[in-house]
mmCIF file of C-alpha atoms in Angstrom:
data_model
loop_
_atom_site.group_PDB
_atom_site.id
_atom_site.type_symbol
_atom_site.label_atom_id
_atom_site.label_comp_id
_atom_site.label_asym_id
_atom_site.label_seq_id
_atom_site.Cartn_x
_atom_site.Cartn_y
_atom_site.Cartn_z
ATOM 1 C CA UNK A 1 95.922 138.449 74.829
ATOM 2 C CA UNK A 2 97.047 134.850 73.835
ATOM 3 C CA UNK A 3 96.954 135.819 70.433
ATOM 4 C CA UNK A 4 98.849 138.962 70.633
ATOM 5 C CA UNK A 5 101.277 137.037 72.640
ATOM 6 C CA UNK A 6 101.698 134.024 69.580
ATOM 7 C CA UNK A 7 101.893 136.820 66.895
ATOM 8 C CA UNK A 8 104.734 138.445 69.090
ATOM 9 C CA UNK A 9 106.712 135.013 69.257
ATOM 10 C CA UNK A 10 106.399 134.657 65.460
ATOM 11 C CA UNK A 11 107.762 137.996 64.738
ATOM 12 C CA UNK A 12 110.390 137.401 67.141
ATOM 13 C CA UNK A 13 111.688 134.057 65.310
ATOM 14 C CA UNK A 14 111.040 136.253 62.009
ATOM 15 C CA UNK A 15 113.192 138.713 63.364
ATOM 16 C CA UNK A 16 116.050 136.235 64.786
ATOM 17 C CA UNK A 17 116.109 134.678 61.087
ATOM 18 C CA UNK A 18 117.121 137.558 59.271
ATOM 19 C CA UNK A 19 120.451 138.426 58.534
ATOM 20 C CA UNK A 20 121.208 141.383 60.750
ATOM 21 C CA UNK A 21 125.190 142.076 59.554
ATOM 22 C CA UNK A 22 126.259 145.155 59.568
ATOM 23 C CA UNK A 23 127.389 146.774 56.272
ATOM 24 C CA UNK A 24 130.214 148.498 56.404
ATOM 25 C CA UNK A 25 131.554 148.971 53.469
ATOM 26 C CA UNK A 26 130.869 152.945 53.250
ATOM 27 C CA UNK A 27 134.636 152.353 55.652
ATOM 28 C CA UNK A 28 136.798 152.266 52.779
ATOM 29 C CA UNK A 29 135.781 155.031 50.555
ATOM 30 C CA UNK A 30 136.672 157.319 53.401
ATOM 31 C CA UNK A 31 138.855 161.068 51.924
ATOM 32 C CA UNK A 32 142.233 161.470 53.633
ATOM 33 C CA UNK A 33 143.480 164.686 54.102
ATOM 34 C CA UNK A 34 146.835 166.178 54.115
ATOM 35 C CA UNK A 35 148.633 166.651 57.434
ATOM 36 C CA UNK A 36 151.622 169.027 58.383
ATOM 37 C CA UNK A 37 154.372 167.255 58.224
ATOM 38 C CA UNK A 38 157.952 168.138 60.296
ATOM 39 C CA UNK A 39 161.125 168.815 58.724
ATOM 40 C CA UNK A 40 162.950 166.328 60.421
ATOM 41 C CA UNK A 41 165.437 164.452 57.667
ATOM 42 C CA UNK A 42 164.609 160.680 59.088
ATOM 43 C CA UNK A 43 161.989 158.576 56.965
ATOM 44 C CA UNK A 44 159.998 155.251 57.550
ATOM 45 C CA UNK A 45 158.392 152.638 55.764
ATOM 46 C CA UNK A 46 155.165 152.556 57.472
ATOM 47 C CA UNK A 47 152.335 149.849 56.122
ATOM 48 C CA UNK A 48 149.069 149.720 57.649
ATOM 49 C CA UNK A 49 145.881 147.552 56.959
ATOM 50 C CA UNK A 50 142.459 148.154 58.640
ATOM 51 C CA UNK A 51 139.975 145.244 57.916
ATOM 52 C CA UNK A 52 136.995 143.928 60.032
ATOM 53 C CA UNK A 53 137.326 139.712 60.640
ATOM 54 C CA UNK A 54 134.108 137.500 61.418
ATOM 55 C CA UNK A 55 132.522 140.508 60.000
ATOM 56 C CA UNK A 56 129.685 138.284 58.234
ATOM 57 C CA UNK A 57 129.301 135.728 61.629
ATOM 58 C CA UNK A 58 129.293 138.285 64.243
ATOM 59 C CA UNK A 59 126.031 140.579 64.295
ATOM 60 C CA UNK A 60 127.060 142.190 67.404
ATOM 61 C CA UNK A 61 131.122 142.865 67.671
ATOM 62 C CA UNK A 62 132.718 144.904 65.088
ATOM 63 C CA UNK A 63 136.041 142.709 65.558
ATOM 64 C CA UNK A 64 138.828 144.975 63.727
ATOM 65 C CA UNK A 65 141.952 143.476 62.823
ATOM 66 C CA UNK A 66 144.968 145.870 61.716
ATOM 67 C CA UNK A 67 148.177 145.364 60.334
ATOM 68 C CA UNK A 68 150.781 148.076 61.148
ATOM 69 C CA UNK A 69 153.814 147.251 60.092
ATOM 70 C CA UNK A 70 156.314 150.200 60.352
ATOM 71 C CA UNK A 71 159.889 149.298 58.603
ATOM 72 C CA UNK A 72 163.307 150.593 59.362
ATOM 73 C CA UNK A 73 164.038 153.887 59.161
ATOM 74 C CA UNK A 74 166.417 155.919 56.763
ATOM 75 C CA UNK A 75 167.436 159.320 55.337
ATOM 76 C CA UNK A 76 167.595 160.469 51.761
ATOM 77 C CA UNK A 77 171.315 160.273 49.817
ATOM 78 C CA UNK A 78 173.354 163.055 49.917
ATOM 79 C CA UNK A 79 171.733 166.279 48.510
ATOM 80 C CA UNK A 80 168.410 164.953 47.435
ATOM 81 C CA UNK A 81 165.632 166.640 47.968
ATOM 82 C CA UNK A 82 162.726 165.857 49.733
ATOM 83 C CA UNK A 83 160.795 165.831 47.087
ATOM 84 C CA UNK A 84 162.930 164.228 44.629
ATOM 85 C CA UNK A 85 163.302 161.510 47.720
ATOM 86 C CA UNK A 86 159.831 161.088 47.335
ATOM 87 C CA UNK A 87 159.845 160.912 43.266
ATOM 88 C CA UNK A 88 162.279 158.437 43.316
ATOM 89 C CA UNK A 89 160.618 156.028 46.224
ATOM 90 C CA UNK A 90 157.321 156.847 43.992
ATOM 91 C CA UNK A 91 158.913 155.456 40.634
ATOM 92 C CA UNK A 92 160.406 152.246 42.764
ATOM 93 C CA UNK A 93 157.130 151.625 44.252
ATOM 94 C CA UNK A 94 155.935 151.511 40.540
ATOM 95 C CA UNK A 95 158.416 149.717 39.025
ATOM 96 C CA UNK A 96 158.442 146.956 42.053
ATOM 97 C CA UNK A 97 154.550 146.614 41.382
ATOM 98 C CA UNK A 98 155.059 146.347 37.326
ATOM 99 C CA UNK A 99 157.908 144.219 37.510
ATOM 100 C CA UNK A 100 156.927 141.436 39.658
ATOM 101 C CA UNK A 101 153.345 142.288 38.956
ATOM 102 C CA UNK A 102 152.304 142.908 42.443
ATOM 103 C CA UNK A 103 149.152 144.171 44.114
ATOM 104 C CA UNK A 104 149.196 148.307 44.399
ATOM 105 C CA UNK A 105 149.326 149.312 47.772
ATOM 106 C CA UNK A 106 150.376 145.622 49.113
ATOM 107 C CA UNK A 107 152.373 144.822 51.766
ATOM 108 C CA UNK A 108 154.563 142.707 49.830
ATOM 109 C CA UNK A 109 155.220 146.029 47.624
ATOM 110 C CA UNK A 110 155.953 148.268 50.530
ATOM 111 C CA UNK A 111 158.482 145.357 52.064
ATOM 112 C CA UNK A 112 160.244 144.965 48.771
ATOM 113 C CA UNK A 113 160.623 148.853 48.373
ATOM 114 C CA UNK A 114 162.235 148.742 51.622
ATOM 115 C CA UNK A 115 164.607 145.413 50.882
ATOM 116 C CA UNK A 116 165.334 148.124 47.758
ATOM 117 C CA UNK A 117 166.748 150.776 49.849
ATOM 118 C CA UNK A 118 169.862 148.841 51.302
ATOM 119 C CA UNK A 119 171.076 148.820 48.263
ATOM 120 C CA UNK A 120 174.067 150.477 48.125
ATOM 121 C CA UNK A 121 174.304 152.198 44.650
ATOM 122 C CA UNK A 122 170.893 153.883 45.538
ATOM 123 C CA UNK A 123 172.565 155.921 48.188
ATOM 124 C CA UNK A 124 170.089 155.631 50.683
ATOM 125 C CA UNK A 125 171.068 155.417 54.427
ATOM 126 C CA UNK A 126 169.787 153.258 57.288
ATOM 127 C CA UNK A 127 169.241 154.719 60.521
ATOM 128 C CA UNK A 128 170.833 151.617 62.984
ATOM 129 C CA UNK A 129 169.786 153.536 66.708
ATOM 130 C CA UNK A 130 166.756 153.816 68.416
ATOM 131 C CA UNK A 131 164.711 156.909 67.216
ATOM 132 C CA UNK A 132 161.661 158.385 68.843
ATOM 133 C CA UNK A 133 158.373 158.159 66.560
ATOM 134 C CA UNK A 134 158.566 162.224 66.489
ATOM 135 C CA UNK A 135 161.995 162.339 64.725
ATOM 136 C CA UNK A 136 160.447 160.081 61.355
ATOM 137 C CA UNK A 137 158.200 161.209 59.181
ATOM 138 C CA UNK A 138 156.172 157.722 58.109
ATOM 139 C CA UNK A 139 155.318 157.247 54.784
ATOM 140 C CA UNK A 140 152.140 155.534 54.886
ATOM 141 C CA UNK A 141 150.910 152.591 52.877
ATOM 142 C CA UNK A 142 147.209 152.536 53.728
ATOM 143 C CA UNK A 143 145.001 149.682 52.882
ATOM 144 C CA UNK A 144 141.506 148.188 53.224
ATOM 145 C CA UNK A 145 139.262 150.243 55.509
ATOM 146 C CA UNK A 146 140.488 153.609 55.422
ATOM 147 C CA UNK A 147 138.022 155.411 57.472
ATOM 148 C CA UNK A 148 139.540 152.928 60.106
ATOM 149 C CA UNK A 149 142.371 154.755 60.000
ATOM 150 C CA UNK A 150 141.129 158.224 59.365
ATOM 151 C CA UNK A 151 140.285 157.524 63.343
ATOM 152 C CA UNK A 152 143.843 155.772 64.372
ATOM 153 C CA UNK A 153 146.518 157.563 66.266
ATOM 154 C CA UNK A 154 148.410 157.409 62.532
ATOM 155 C CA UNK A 155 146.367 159.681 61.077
ATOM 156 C CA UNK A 156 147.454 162.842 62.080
ATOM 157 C CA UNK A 157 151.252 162.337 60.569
ATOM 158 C CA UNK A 158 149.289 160.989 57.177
ATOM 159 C CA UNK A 159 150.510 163.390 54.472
ATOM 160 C CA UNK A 160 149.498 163.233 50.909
ATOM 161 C CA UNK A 161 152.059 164.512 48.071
ATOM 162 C CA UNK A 162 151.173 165.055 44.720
ATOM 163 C CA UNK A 163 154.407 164.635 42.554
ATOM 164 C CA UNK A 164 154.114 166.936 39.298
#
């Protein structure tokens, strides 16, 4: 018995020695889908990061940390299309990145697209009153651990356009 008991405490220090984080990097390779999206005419900036902290110290708490970061909300100029709304905010998002040689899909990106819109010539127009989150349509920025948001309450408005 006293030697099942020693071999037991050995095993036990064994087992406290080994590193016992979680891996969970199978989190950012997560599909999103395309989502229904309204046909209400008011549009937002929306950023959002999902990324684990202490990740590597803590064995037990998956401690998630998320940025979401929704800017200010405007409409498309006068007689543009949706979609051409959304080729246009596609080719600044580009050019931003290029230009000042940004990370894709960076905060910094997303908040300089946005600092792009007041610009007058570009026509479009900021919406100054309070607006309900079900009269915008948020186009997401998603970073880091995308499965993370696959399960936030954001997902469901997540829409994915293909621009031909």
């Amino acid at each position: 018995m006293v030697i099942l008991k020693e071999k037991l405490e050995k095993l036990k220090i064994k087992l406290s020695d080994l590193s016992l984080s979680t891996n969970n990097n199978y989190e950012f390779e997560a599909k999103l889908e395309d989502h229904q999206i309204g046909n209400q005419n008011i549009y937002r900036l929306h950023y959002t990061e999902y990324h684990r902290i202490g990740e590597n110290y803590d064995r037990t708490d998956n401690h998630v940390e998320v940025i979401d970061w929704p800017f200010k909300p405007f409409m498309l100029p006068n007689g543009m299309s949706r979609e051409d709304g959304f080729r246009v905010l596609s080719y600044l998002t580009d050019f931003i990145e290029k230009q000042q040689n940004l990370k894709p899909c960076s905060l910094k990106s997303v908040s300089t697209l946005n600092s792009a819109l007041d610009l007058e010539r570009l026509g479009f127009k900021r919406i100054n009153a309070d607006i309900n989150d079900s009269e915008v349509i948020d186009l997401f920025t998603v970073s880091g651990r995308l499965l993370l948001f696959k399960n936030s309450r954001h997902y469901q408005k997540y829409f994915v356009r293909v621009l031909h």
